[in-house]
C-alpha cells in the first residue's frame, strides 16, 4: 500500500520551513512528490537567532515563539495542499521536526529542545502529526542526532560503491554508506550558520548567493588554523552540535584579532573553507578511502563556490547534488522526517544506535491525532 506523508523540516539555518510531500510504499521506499518552502519573517528569524545564543529567555517569549512557529508550520502544510490540490484526508500523517532552540547532548543531564507547537499543526490541518523525534534518543543515552541517516541509507545507499551523503544545512552532517557495513553518521562542523551570519553583517541579503562573495576572497590560513583547532573537529563520533556552539560568539572568541585584520570577504572565504575542511577531516577520521561518490543535500548544495571547493578537496570523489539521485537537495531532510513519521506510526524505530550512540533502536516522537472527534465523545452517555 502507498500512503502520503508530509515532512516538515526547519533546520539550524533558521531560514524557514520546508514542507515535502512524499509517497511511502509498503516496502518503506519513498518518492518525493512536491515541495513548498515558507521563509520565516525577518523578525521571527531574528528572535530565533537571539533565542539560540542567549542564556536566558522569558517563558512568555518562548511560548509565543512556539505558538507562532506552530501556526507557520500549519500554514506550510496548507500551502502544500493548495499547491497539489490534495485534501487533508489524502495525507496519512505529518512528521514535523520543529525548530531547535537548544541542542545540548553534553549537558548534565543532556537535552535537546525543539519548538513549533505540533498540537496546532494537528488542529489546523486535521492530520495526524508526529513530532518531538529527538528527545527519545537522548533519553536512551544518544546524541539525538543525526536522525536522517537511516533515510539516507535507504534512499541513497548503493551496492557497488561507497557513498557519503553530506547535508549542508546550518551545520554539516555526513552519512557514510559502505556496502555491507553499518551506517556511520555524525555532525562534522558548521556549514551555513556562520557564513549566513557573516554575510548578513556586511550585506542586506540573508545569505551569500552561490558563494559569490566568498569567491572574491582568499581564505586566511592563520584564521582557518585557529578555527580548526576547536576540539570538536578532533572528537570521535558519535557527535552532534548546533549553532548555539558554532555561534558568532565562537567565531569572535576563537578568531580574535584576526577577524579585525583580515578583509571581510577573506573571512567569508575562510568560513567556506572551514566547512570544506571540516568535512574532509571527518572523512579522514574514518580511516578509509574517500567515498567514490558524495551526494550533497541541504541549501549548501546550491552554493556553487562551496561545491567547487568540496570537489577540489576530494579529488577522488564524485561530488554531486542529491538532485541527480531523485531528490532535490532542499527536500531531502523534509523527506527524512516524513519517512520517520511513517516509521513511528508503524511502530518501527527511527534512530540508528550506531550513529547516535543510544542504548538501542527506539520508536521516536509522539503522535498527535488530527481528528476532532473520537468514536465516543467524552460527554456521551454510556
Ligand atoms: N543559492 C544558494 N547559494 C548559497 N547558499 C544557499 C543557496 N541556497 C541556499 N543556501 C544556503 O542554505 C541555507 C538553508 O539551507 P537548509 O538546508 O534549509 O538548512 P537548514 O536545514 O539548516 O535550515 C541558507 O541559509 C543558505 O545559507
Ligand atoms: Mg532550512
JSON list of N, CA and C in Angstrom, two decimals, residues 39-109:
[
{"chain": "A", "resi": 39, "resn": "UNK", "atom": "N", "xyz": [9.52, 30.94, 4.02]},
{"chain": "A", "resi": 39, "resn": "UNK", "atom": "CA", "xyz": [10.61, 31.60, 4.75]},
{"chain": "A", "resi": 39, "resn": "UNK", "atom": "C", "xyz": [10.06, 32.20, 6.04]},
{"chain": "A", "resi": 40, "resn": "UNK", "atom": "N", "xyz": [10.89, 32.22, 7.07]},
{"chain": "A", "resi": 40, "resn": "UNK", "atom": "CA", "xyz": [10.49, 32.89, 8.30]},
{"chain": "A", "resi": 40, "resn": "UNK", "atom": "C", "xyz": [10.48, 34.40, 8.05]},
{"chain": "A", "resi": 41, "resn": "UNK", "atom": "N", "xyz": [9.46, 35.11, 8.59]},
{"chain": "A", "resi": 41, "resn": "UNK", "atom": "CA", "xyz": [9.54, 36.57, 8.53]},
{"chain": "A", "resi": 41, "resn": "UNK", "atom": "C", "xyz": [10.80, 37.02, 9.27]},
{"chain": "A", "resi": 42, "resn": "UNK", "atom": "N", "xyz": [11.34, 38.14, 8.83]},
{"chain": "A", "resi": 42, "resn": "UNK", "atom": "CA", "xyz": [12.64, 38.61, 9.36]},
{"chain": "A", "resi": 42, "resn": "UNK", "atom": "C", "xyz": [12.65, 38.71, 10.90]},
{"chain": "A", "resi": 43, "resn": "UNK", "atom": "N", "xyz": [11.53, 39.21, 11.49]},
{"chain": "A", "resi": 43, "resn": "UNK", "atom": "CA", "xyz": [11.52, 39.38, 12.95]},
{"chain": "A", "resi": 43, "resn": "UNK", "atom": "C", "xyz": [11.55, 38.03, 13.66]},
{"chain": "A", "resi": 44, "resn": "UNK", "atom": "N", "xyz": [10.90, 37.04, 13.06]},
{"chain": "A", "resi": 44, "resn": "UNK", "atom": "CA", "xyz": [10.90, 35.70, 13.66]},
{"chain": "A", "resi": 44, "resn": "UNK", "atom": "C", "xyz": [12.30, 35.07, 13.58]},
{"chain": "A", "resi": 45, "resn": "UNK", "atom": "N", "xyz": [12.93, 35.21, 12.41]},
{"chain": "A", "resi": 45, "resn": "UNK", "atom": "CA", "xyz": [14.29, 34.68, 12.23]},
{"chain": "A", "resi": 45, "resn": "UNK", "atom": "C", "xyz": [15.23, 35.31, 13.25]},
{"chain": "A", "resi": 46, "resn": "UNK", "atom": "N", "xyz": [15.05, 36.61, 13.42]},
{"chain": "A", "resi": 46, "resn": "UNK", "atom": "CA", "xyz": [15.92, 37.34, 14.35]},
{"chain": "A", "resi": 46, "resn": "UNK", "atom": "C", "xyz": [15.70, 36.87, 15.80]},
{"chain": "A", "resi": 47, "resn": "UNK", "atom": "N", "xyz": [14.44, 36.69, 16.17]},
{"chain": "A", "resi": 47, "resn": "UNK", "atom": "CA", "xyz": [14.14, 36.23, 17.52]},
{"chain": "A", "resi": 47, "resn": "UNK", "atom": "C", "xyz": [14.70, 34.83, 17.77]},
{"chain": "A", "resi": 48, "resn": "UNK", "atom": "N", "xyz": [14.62, 34.00, 16.74]},
{"chain": "A", "resi": 48, "resn": "UNK", "atom": "CA", "xyz": [15.16, 32.64, 16.89]},
{"chain": "A", "resi": 48, "resn": "UNK", "atom": "C", "xyz": [16.67, 32.67, 17.04]},
{"chain": "A", "resi": 49, "resn": "UNK", "atom": "N", "xyz": [17.31, 33.55, 16.27]},
{"chain": "A", "resi": 49, "resn": "UNK", "atom": "CA", "xyz": [18.77, 33.67, 16.37]},
{"chain": "A", "resi": 49, "resn": "UNK", "atom": "C", "xyz": [19.14, 34.10, 17.79]},
{"chain": "A", "resi": 50, "resn": "UNK", "atom": "N", "xyz": [18.38, 35.04, 18.32]},
{"chain": "A", "resi": 50, "resn": "UNK", "atom": "CA", "xyz": [18.65, 35.51, 19.68]},
{"chain": "A", "resi": 50, "resn": "UNK", "atom": "C", "xyz": [18.40, 34.38, 20.69]},
{"chain": "A", "resi": 51, "resn": "UNK", "atom": "N", "xyz": [17.28, 33.68, 20.49]},
{"chain": "A", "resi": 51, "resn": "UNK", "atom": "CA", "xyz": [16.93, 32.60, 21.42]},
{"chain": "A", "resi": 51, "resn": "UNK", "atom": "C", "xyz": [18.02, 31.54, 21.46]},
{"chain": "A", "resi": 52, "resn": "UNK", "atom": "N", "xyz": [18.65, 31.30, 20.32]},
{"chain": "A", "resi": 52, "resn": "UNK", "atom": "CA", "xyz": [19.65, 30.23, 20.26]},
{"chain": "A", "resi": 52, "resn": "UNK", "atom": "C", "xyz": [20.96, 30.62, 20.93]},
{"chain": "A", "resi": 53, "resn": "UNK", "atom": "N", "xyz": [21.21, 31.91, 21.03]},
{"chain": "A", "resi": 53, "resn": "UNK", "atom": "CA", "xyz": [22.53, 32.30, 21.53]},
{"chain": "A", "resi": 53, "resn": "UNK", "atom": "C", "xyz": [22.49, 32.98, 22.89]},
{"chain": "A", "resi": 54, "resn": "UNK", "atom": "N", "xyz": [21.30, 33.32, 23.38]},
{"chain": "A", "resi": 54, "resn": "UNK", "atom": "CA", "xyz": [21.27, 33.93, 24.72]},
{"chain": "A", "resi": 54, "resn": "UNK", "atom": "C", "xyz": [21.02, 32.84, 25.76]},
{"chain": "A", "resi": 55, "resn": "UNK", "atom": "N", "xyz": [21.48, 33.11, 26.95]},
{"chain": "A", "resi": 55, "resn": "UNK", "atom": "CA", "xyz": [21.35, 32.13, 28.03]},
{"chain": "A", "resi": 55, "resn": "UNK", "atom": "C", "xyz": [19.98, 32.18, 28.67]},
{"chain": "A", "resi": 56, "resn": "UNK", "atom": "N", "xyz": [19.34, 33.34, 28.61]},
{"chain": "A", "resi": 56, "resn": "UNK", "atom": "CA", "xyz": [18.04, 33.46, 29.27]},
{"chain": "A", "resi": 56, "resn": "UNK", "atom": "C", "xyz": [16.99, 33.94, 28.28]},
{"chain": "A", "resi": 57, "resn": "UNK", "atom": "N", "xyz": [15.79, 33.43, 28.48]},
{"chain": "A", "resi": 57, "resn": "UNK", "atom": "CA", "xyz": [14.66, 33.78, 27.63]},
{"chain": "A", "resi": 57, "resn": "UNK", "atom": "C", "xyz": [13.43, 33.71, 28.52]},
{"chain": "A", "resi": 58, "resn": "UNK", "atom": "N", "xyz": [12.54, 34.68, 28.39]},
{"chain": "A", "resi": 58, "resn": "UNK", "atom": "CA", "xyz": [11.34, 34.64, 29.23]},
{"chain": "A", "resi": 58, "resn": "UNK", "atom": "C", "xyz": [10.38, 33.57, 28.73]},
{"chain": "A", "resi": 59, "resn": "UNK", "atom": "N", "xyz": [9.66, 32.96, 29.69]},
{"chain": "A", "resi": 59, "resn": "UNK", "atom": "CA", "xyz": [8.68, 31.93, 29.31]},
{"chain": "A", "resi": 59, "resn": "UNK", "atom": "C", "xyz": [7.73, 32.45, 28.25]},
{"chain": "A", "resi": 60, "resn": "UNK", "atom": "N", "xyz": [7.30, 33.71, 28.43]},
{"chain": "A", "resi": 60, "resn": "UNK", "atom": "CA", "xyz": [6.31, 34.27, 27.53]},
{"chain": "A", "resi": 60, "resn": "UNK", "atom": "C", "xyz": [6.86, 34.37, 26.10]},
{"chain": "A", "resi": 61, "resn": "UNK", "atom": "N", "xyz": [8.15, 34.77, 25.98]},
{"chain": "A", "resi": 61, "resn": "UNK", "atom": "CA", "xyz": [8.78, 34.85, 24.66]},
{"chain": "A", "resi": 61, "resn": "UNK", "atom": "C", "xyz": [8.84, 33.46, 24.03]},
{"chain": "A", "resi": 62, "resn": "UNK", "atom": "N", "xyz": [9.27, 32.50, 24.84]},
{"chain": "A", "resi": 62, "resn": "UNK", "atom": "CA", "xyz": [9.43, 31.15, 24.33]},
{"chain": "A", "resi": 62, "resn": "UNK", "atom": "C", "xyz": [8.07, 30.57, 23.92]},
{"chain": "A", "resi": 63, "resn": "UNK", "atom": "N", "xyz": [7.05, 30.82, 24.78]},
{"chain": "A", "resi": 63, "resn": "UNK", "atom": "CA", "xyz": [5.71, 30.32, 24.47]},
{"chain": "A", "resi": 63, "resn": "UNK", "atom": "C", "xyz": [5.17, 30.93, 23.19]},
{"chain": "A", "resi": 64, "resn": "UNK", "atom": "N", "xyz": [5.44, 32.22, 23.02]},
{"chain": "A", "resi": 64, "resn": "UNK", "atom": "CA", "xyz": [4.96, 32.90, 21.81]},
{"chain": "A", "resi": 64, "resn": "UNK", "atom": "C", "xyz": [5.66, 32.37, 20.57]},
{"chain": "A", "resi": 65, "resn": "UNK", "atom": "N", "xyz": [6.96, 32.16, 20.69]},
{"chain": "A", "resi": 65, "resn": "UNK", "atom": "CA", "xyz": [7.72, 31.61, 19.55]},
{"chain": "A", "resi": 65, "resn": "UNK", "atom": "C", "xyz": [7.19, 30.23, 19.18]},
{"chain": "A", "resi": 66, "resn": "UNK", "atom": "N", "xyz": [6.95, 29.41, 20.19]},
{"chain": "A", "resi": 66, "resn": "UNK", "atom": "CA", "xyz": [6.44, 28.05, 19.99]},
{"chain": "A", "resi": 66, "resn": "UNK", "atom": "C", "xyz": [5.11, 28.10, 19.23]},
{"chain": "A", "resi": 67, "resn": "UNK", "atom": "N", "xyz": [4.22, 29.00, 19.67]},
{"chain": "A", "resi": 67, "resn": "UNK", "atom": "CA", "xyz": [2.90, 29.10, 19.05]},
{"chain": "A", "resi": 67, "resn": "UNK", "atom": "C", "xyz": [2.99, 29.65, 17.63]},
{"chain": "A", "resi": 68, "resn": "UNK", "atom": "N", "xyz": [3.80, 30.70, 17.45]},
{"chain": "A", "resi": 68, "resn": "UNK", "atom": "CA", "xyz": [3.93, 31.29, 16.10]},
{"chain": "A", "resi": 68, "resn": "UNK", "atom": "C", "xyz": [4.49, 30.29, 15.11]},
{"chain": "A", "resi": 69, "resn": "UNK", "atom": "N", "xyz": [5.48, 29.53, 15.58]},
{"chain": "A", "resi": 69, "resn": "UNK", "atom": "CA", "xyz": [6.08, 28.53, 14.67]},
{"chain": "A", "resi": 69, "resn": "UNK", "atom": "C", "xyz": [5.07, 27.44, 14.33]},
{"chain": "A", "resi": 70, "resn": "UNK", "atom": "N", "xyz": [4.28, 27.02, 15.34]},
{"chain": "A", "resi": 70, "resn": "UNK", "atom": "CA", "xyz": [3.26, 26.01, 15.07]},
{"chain": "A", "resi": 70, "resn": "UNK", "atom": "C", "xyz": [2.28, 26.50, 14.01]},
{"chain": "A", "resi": 71, "resn": "UNK", "atom": "N", "xyz": [1.88, 27.78, 14.13]},
{"chain": "A", "resi": 71, "resn": "UNK", "atom": "CA", "xyz": [0.98, 28.36, 13.12]},
{"chain": "A", "resi": 71, "resn": "UNK", "atom": "C", "xyz": [1.62, 28.36, 11.74]},
{"chain": "A", "resi": 72, "resn": "UNK", "atom": "N", "xyz": [2.89, 28.75, 11.72]},
{"chain": "A", "resi": 72, "resn": "UNK", "atom": "CA", "xyz": [3.59, 28.84, 10.44]},
{"chain": "A", "resi": 72, "resn": "UNK", "atom": "C", "xyz": [3.76, 27.45, 9.80]},
{"chain": "A", "resi": 73, "resn": "UNK", "atom": "N", "xyz": [4.04, 26.45, 10.63]},
{"chain": "A", "resi": 73, "resn": "UNK", "atom": "CA", "xyz": [4.19, 25.09, 10.09]},
{"chain": "A", "resi": 73, "resn": "UNK", "atom": "C", "xyz": [2.85, 24.61, 9.51]},
{"chain": "A", "resi": 74, "resn": "UNK", "atom": "N", "xyz": [1.75, 24.93, 10.22]},
{"chain": "A", "resi": 74, "resn": "UNK", "atom": "CA", "xyz": [0.43, 24.54, 9.71]},
{"chain": "A", "resi": 74, "resn": "UNK", "atom": "C", "xyz": [0.16, 25.24, 8.38]},
{"chain": "A", "resi": 75, "resn": "UNK", "atom": "N", "xyz": [0.57, 26.52, 8.30]},
{"chain": "A", "resi": 75, "resn": "UNK", "atom": "CA", "xyz": [0.39, 27.26, 7.04]},
{"chain": "A", "resi": 75, "resn": "UNK", "atom": "C", "xyz": [1.17, 26.61, 5.90]},
{"chain": "A", "resi": 76, "resn": "UNK", "atom": "N", "xyz": [2.35, 26.12, 6.24]},
{"chain": "A", "resi": 76, "resn": "UNK", "atom": "CA", "xyz": [3.17, 25.47, 5.21]},
{"chain": "A", "resi": 76, "resn": "UNK", "atom": "C", "xyz": [2.47, 24.22, 4.68]},
{"chain": "A", "resi": 77, "resn": "UNK", "atom": "N", "xyz": [1.81, 23.49, 5.58]},
{"chain": "A", "resi": 77, "resn": "UNK", "atom": "CA", "xyz": [1.08, 22.29, 5.15]},
{"chain": "A", "resi": 77, "resn": "UNK", "atom": "C", "xyz": [-0.09, 22.70, 4.25]},
{"chain": "A", "resi": 78, "resn": "UNK", "atom": "N", "xyz": [-0.82, 23.72, 4.66]},
{"chain": "A", "resi": 78, "resn": "UNK", "atom": "CA", "xyz": [-1.96, 24.19, 3.84]},
{"chain": "A", "resi": 78, "resn": "UNK", "atom": "C", "xyz": [-1.47, 24.67, 2.47]},
{"chain": "A", "resi": 79, "resn": "UNK", "atom": "N", "xyz": [-0.36, 25.38, 2.46]},
{"chain": "A", "resi": 79, "resn": "UNK", "atom": "CA", "xyz": [0.18, 25.87, 1.18]},
{"chain": "A", "resi": 79, "resn": "UNK", "atom": "C", "xyz": [0.54, 24.70, 0.26]},
{"chain": "A", "resi": 80, "resn": "UNK", "atom": "N", "xyz": [1.12, 23.67, 0.86]},
{"chain": "A", "resi": 80, "resn": "UNK", "atom": "CA", "xyz": [1.50, 22.50, 0.06]},
{"chain": "A", "resi": 80, "resn": "UNK", "atom": "C", "xyz": [0.25, 21.77, -0.46]},
{"chain": "A", "resi": 81, "resn": "UNK", "atom": "N", "xyz": [-0.77, 21.67, 0.40]},
{"chain": "A", "resi": 81, "resn": "UNK", "atom": "CA", "xyz": [-2.02, 21.01, -0.04]},
{"chain": "A", "resi": 81, "resn": "UNK", "atom": "C", "xyz": [-2.67, 21.83, -1.16]},
{"chain": "A", "resi": 82, "resn": "UNK", "atom": "N", "xyz": [-2.70, 23.15, -1.00]},
{"chain": "A", "resi": 82, "resn": "UNK", "atom": "CA", "xyz": [-3.28, 24.01, -2.05]},
{"chain": "A", "resi": 82, "resn": "UNK", "atom": "C", "xyz": [-2.55, 23.81, -3.37]},
{"chain": "A", "resi": 83, "resn": "UNK", "atom": "N", "xyz": [-1.25, 23.77, -3.26]},
{"chain": "A", "resi": 83, "resn": "UNK", "atom": "CA", "xyz": [-0.40, 23.65, -4.45]},
{"chain": "A", "resi": 83, "resn": "UNK", "atom": "C", "xyz": [-0.67, 22.34, -5.19]},
{"chain": "A", "resi": 84, "resn": "UNK", "atom": "N", "xyz": [-0.98, 21.28, -4.43]},
{"chain": "A", "resi": 84, "resn": "UNK", "atom": "CA", "xyz": [-1.13, 19.97, -5.05]},
{"chain": "A", "resi": 84, "resn": "UNK", "atom": "C", "xyz": [-2.60, 19.63, -5.31]},
{"chain": "A", "resi": 85, "resn": "UNK", "atom": "N", "xyz": [-3.52, 20.42, -4.73]},
{"chain": "A", "resi": 85, "resn": "UNK", "atom": "CA", "xyz": [-4.94, 20.13, -4.91]},
{"chain": "A", "resi": 85, "resn": "UNK", "atom": "C", "xyz": [-5.41, 18.94, -4.09]},
{"chain": "A", "resi": 86, "resn": "UNK", "atom": "N", "xyz": [-4.62, 18.53, -3.09]},
{"chain": "A", "resi": 86, "resn": "UNK", "atom": "CA", "xyz": [-5.00, 17.38, -2.27]},
{"chain": "A", "resi": 86, "resn": "UNK", "atom": "C", "xyz": [-5.77, 17.84, -1.04]},
{"chain": "A", "resi": 87, "resn": "UNK", "atom": "N", "xyz": [-6.70, 17.00, -0.59]},
{"chain": "A", "resi": 87, "resn": "UNK", "atom": "CA", "xyz": [-7.42, 17.27, 0.66]},
{"chain": "A", "resi": 87, "resn": "UNK", "atom": "C", "xyz": [-6.61, 16.72, 1.83]},
{"chain": "A", "resi": 88, "resn": "UNK", "atom": "N", "xyz": [-6.80, 17.29, 3.02]},
{"chain": "A", "resi": 88, "resn": "UNK", "atom": "CA", "xyz": [-6.07, 16.77, 4.19]},
{"chain": "A", "resi": 88, "resn": "UNK", "atom": "C", "xyz": [-6.28, 15.26, 4.39]},
{"chain": "A", "resi": 89, "resn": "UNK", "atom": "N", "xyz": [-7.46, 14.77, 4.01]},
{"chain": "A", "resi": 89, "resn": "UNK", "atom": "CA", "xyz": [-7.74, 13.34, 4.20]},
{"chain": "A", "resi": 89, "resn": "UNK", "atom": "C", "xyz": [-6.85, 12.46, 3.32]},
{"chain": "A", "resi": 90, "resn": "UNK", "atom": "N", "xyz": [-6.22, 13.07, 2.32]},
{"chain": "A", "resi": 90, "resn": "UNK", "atom": "CA", "xyz": [-5.33, 12.29, 1.44]},
{"chain": "A", "resi": 90, "resn": "UNK", "atom": "C", "xyz": [-3.97, 12.06, 2.08]},
{"chain": "A", "resi": 91, "resn": "UNK", "atom": "N", "xyz": [-3.75, 12.70, 3.23]},
{"chain": "A", "resi": 91, "resn": "UNK", "atom": "CA", "xyz": [-2.43, 12.60, 3.88]},
{"chain": "A", "resi": 91, "resn": "UNK", "atom": "C", "xyz": [-2.54, 11.69, 5.10]},
{"chain": "A", "resi": 92, "resn": "UNK", "atom": "N", "xyz": [-1.71, 10.69, 5.17]},
{"chain": "A", "resi": 92, "resn": "UNK", "atom": "CA", "xyz": [-1.75, 9.79, 6.34]},
{"chain": "A", "resi": 92, "resn": "UNK", "atom": "C", "xyz": [-1.25, 10.49, 7.59]},
{"chain": "A", "resi": 93, "resn": "UNK", "atom": "N", "xyz": [-0.15, 11.24, 7.48]},
{"chain": "A", "resi": 93, "resn": "UNK", "atom": "CA", "xyz": [0.39, 11.94, 8.66]},
{"chain": "A", "resi": 93, "resn": "UNK", "atom": "C", "xyz": [1.44, 12.97, 8.26]},
{"chain": "A", "resi": 94, "resn": "UNK", "atom": "N", "xyz": [1.69, 13.86, 9.20]},
{"chain": "A", "resi": 94, "resn": "UNK", "atom": "CA", "xyz": [2.76, 14.86, 9.06]},
{"chain": "A", "resi": 94, "resn": "UNK", "atom": "C", "xyz": [3.88, 14.47, 10.03]},
{"chain": "A", "resi": 95, "resn": "UNK", "atom": "N", "xyz": [5.10, 14.60, 9.59]},
{"chain": "A", "resi": 95, "resn": "UNK", "atom": "CA", "xyz": [6.24, 14.46, 10.51]},
{"chain": "A", "resi": 95, "resn": "UNK", "atom": "C", "xyz": [6.89, 15.83, 10.64]},
{"chain": "A", "resi": 96, "resn": "UNK", "atom": "N", "xyz": [6.84, 16.42, 11.83]},
{"chain": "A", "resi": 96, "resn": "UNK", "atom": "CA", "xyz": [7.39, 17.77, 11.99]},
{"chain": "A", "resi": 96, "resn": "UNK", "atom": "C", "xyz": [8.62, 17.75, 12.89]},
{"chain": "A", "resi": 97, "resn": "UNK", "atom": "N", "xyz": [9.74, 18.15, 12.33]},
{"chain": "A", "resi": 97, "resn": "UNK", "atom": "CA", "xyz": [10.97, 18.18, 13.13]},
{"chain": "A", "resi": 97, "resn": "UNK", "atom": "C", "xyz": [10.90, 19.24, 14.22]},
{"chain": "A", "resi": 98, "resn": "UNK", "atom": "N", "xyz": [10.29, 20.40, 13.90]},
{"chain": "A", "resi": 98, "resn": "UNK", "atom": "CA", "xyz": [10.31, 21.51, 14.85]},
{"chain": "A", "resi": 98, "resn": "UNK", "atom": "C", "xyz": [11.60, 22.30, 14.72]},
{"chain": "A", "resi": 99, "resn": "UNK", "atom": "N", "xyz": [11.62, 23.45, 15.39]},
{"chain": "A", "resi": 99, "resn": "UNK", "atom": "CA", "xyz": [12.79, 24.32, 15.33]},
{"chain": "A", "resi": 99, "resn": "UNK", "atom": "C", "xyz": [13.60, 24.13, 16.60]},
{"chain": "A", "resi": 100, "resn": "UNK", "atom": "N", "xyz": [14.84, 23.73, 16.45]},
{"chain": "A", "resi": 100, "resn": "UNK", "atom": "CA", "xyz": [15.68, 23.54, 17.64]},
{"chain": "A", "resi": 100, "resn": "UNK", "atom": "C", "xyz": [16.02, 24.90, 18.25]},
{"chain": "A", "resi": 101, "resn": "UNK", "atom": "N", "xyz": [15.71, 25.05, 19.52]},
{"chain": "A", "resi": 101, "resn": "UNK", "atom": "CA", "xyz": [16.16, 26.26, 20.21]},
{"chain": "A", "resi": 101, "resn": "UNK", "atom": "C", "xyz": [17.41, 25.98, 21.03]},
{"chain": "A", "resi": 102, "resn": "UNK", "atom": "N", "xyz": [17.59, 24.74, 21.43]},
{"chain": "A", "resi": 102, "resn": "UNK", "atom": "CA", "xyz": [18.83, 24.40, 22.13]},
{"chain": "A", "resi": 102, "resn": "UNK", "atom": "C", "xyz": [19.08, 22.90, 22.02]},
{"chain": "A", "resi": 103, "resn": "UNK", "atom": "N", "xyz": [20.27, 22.56, 21.55]},
{"chain": "A", "resi": 103, "resn": "UNK", "atom": "CA", "xyz": [20.67, 21.15, 21.45]},
{"chain": "A", "resi": 103, "resn": "UNK", "atom": "C", "xyz": [21.87, 20.97, 22.36]},
{"chain": "A", "resi": 104, "resn": "UNK", "atom": "N", "xyz": [21.70, 20.21, 23.44]},
{"chain": "A", "resi": 104, "resn": "UNK", "atom": "CA", "xyz": [22.77, 20.12, 24.44]},
{"chain": "A", "resi": 104, "resn": "UNK", "atom": "C", "xyz": [22.99, 18.67, 24.86]},
{"chain": "A", "resi": 105, "resn": "UNK", "atom": "N", "xyz": [23.51, 17.84, 23.95]},
{"chain": "A", "resi": 105, "resn": "UNK", "atom": "CA", "xyz": [23.73, 16.44, 24.31]},
{"chain": "A", "resi": 105, "resn": "UNK", "atom": "C", "xyz": [24.83, 16.28, 25.36]},
{"chain": "A", "resi": 106, "resn": "UNK", "atom": "N", "xyz": [25.64, 17.34, 25.56]},
{"chain": "A", "resi": 106, "resn": "UNK", "atom": "CA", "xyz": [26.73, 17.27, 26.53]},
{"chain": "A", "resi": 106, "resn": "UNK", "atom": "C", "xyz": [26.34, 17.83, 27.89]},
{"chain": "A", "resi": 107, "resn": "UNK", "atom": "N", "xyz": [25.14, 18.40, 28.00]},
{"chain": "A", "resi": 107, "resn": "UNK", "atom": "CA", "xyz": [24.73, 18.95, 29.30]},
{"chain": "A", "resi": 107, "resn": "UNK", "atom": "C", "xyz": [24.49, 17.81, 30.27]},
{"chain": "A", "resi": 108, "resn": "UNK", "atom": "N", "xyz": [24.40, 18.13, 31.53]},
{"chain": "A", "resi": 108, "resn": "UNK", "atom": "CA", "xyz": [24.13, 17.10, 32.55]},
{"chain": "A", "resi": 108, "resn": "UNK", "atom": "C", "xyz": [22.89, 17.47, 33.33]},
{"chain": "A", "resi": 109, "resn": "UNK", "atom": "N", "xyz": [21.75, 16.81, 33.17]},
{"chain": "A", "resi": 109, "resn": "UNK", "atom": "CA", "xyz": [21.52, 15.77, 32.17]},
{"chain": "A", "resi": 109, "resn": "UNK", "atom": "C", "xyz": [21.39, 16.36, 30.75]}
]
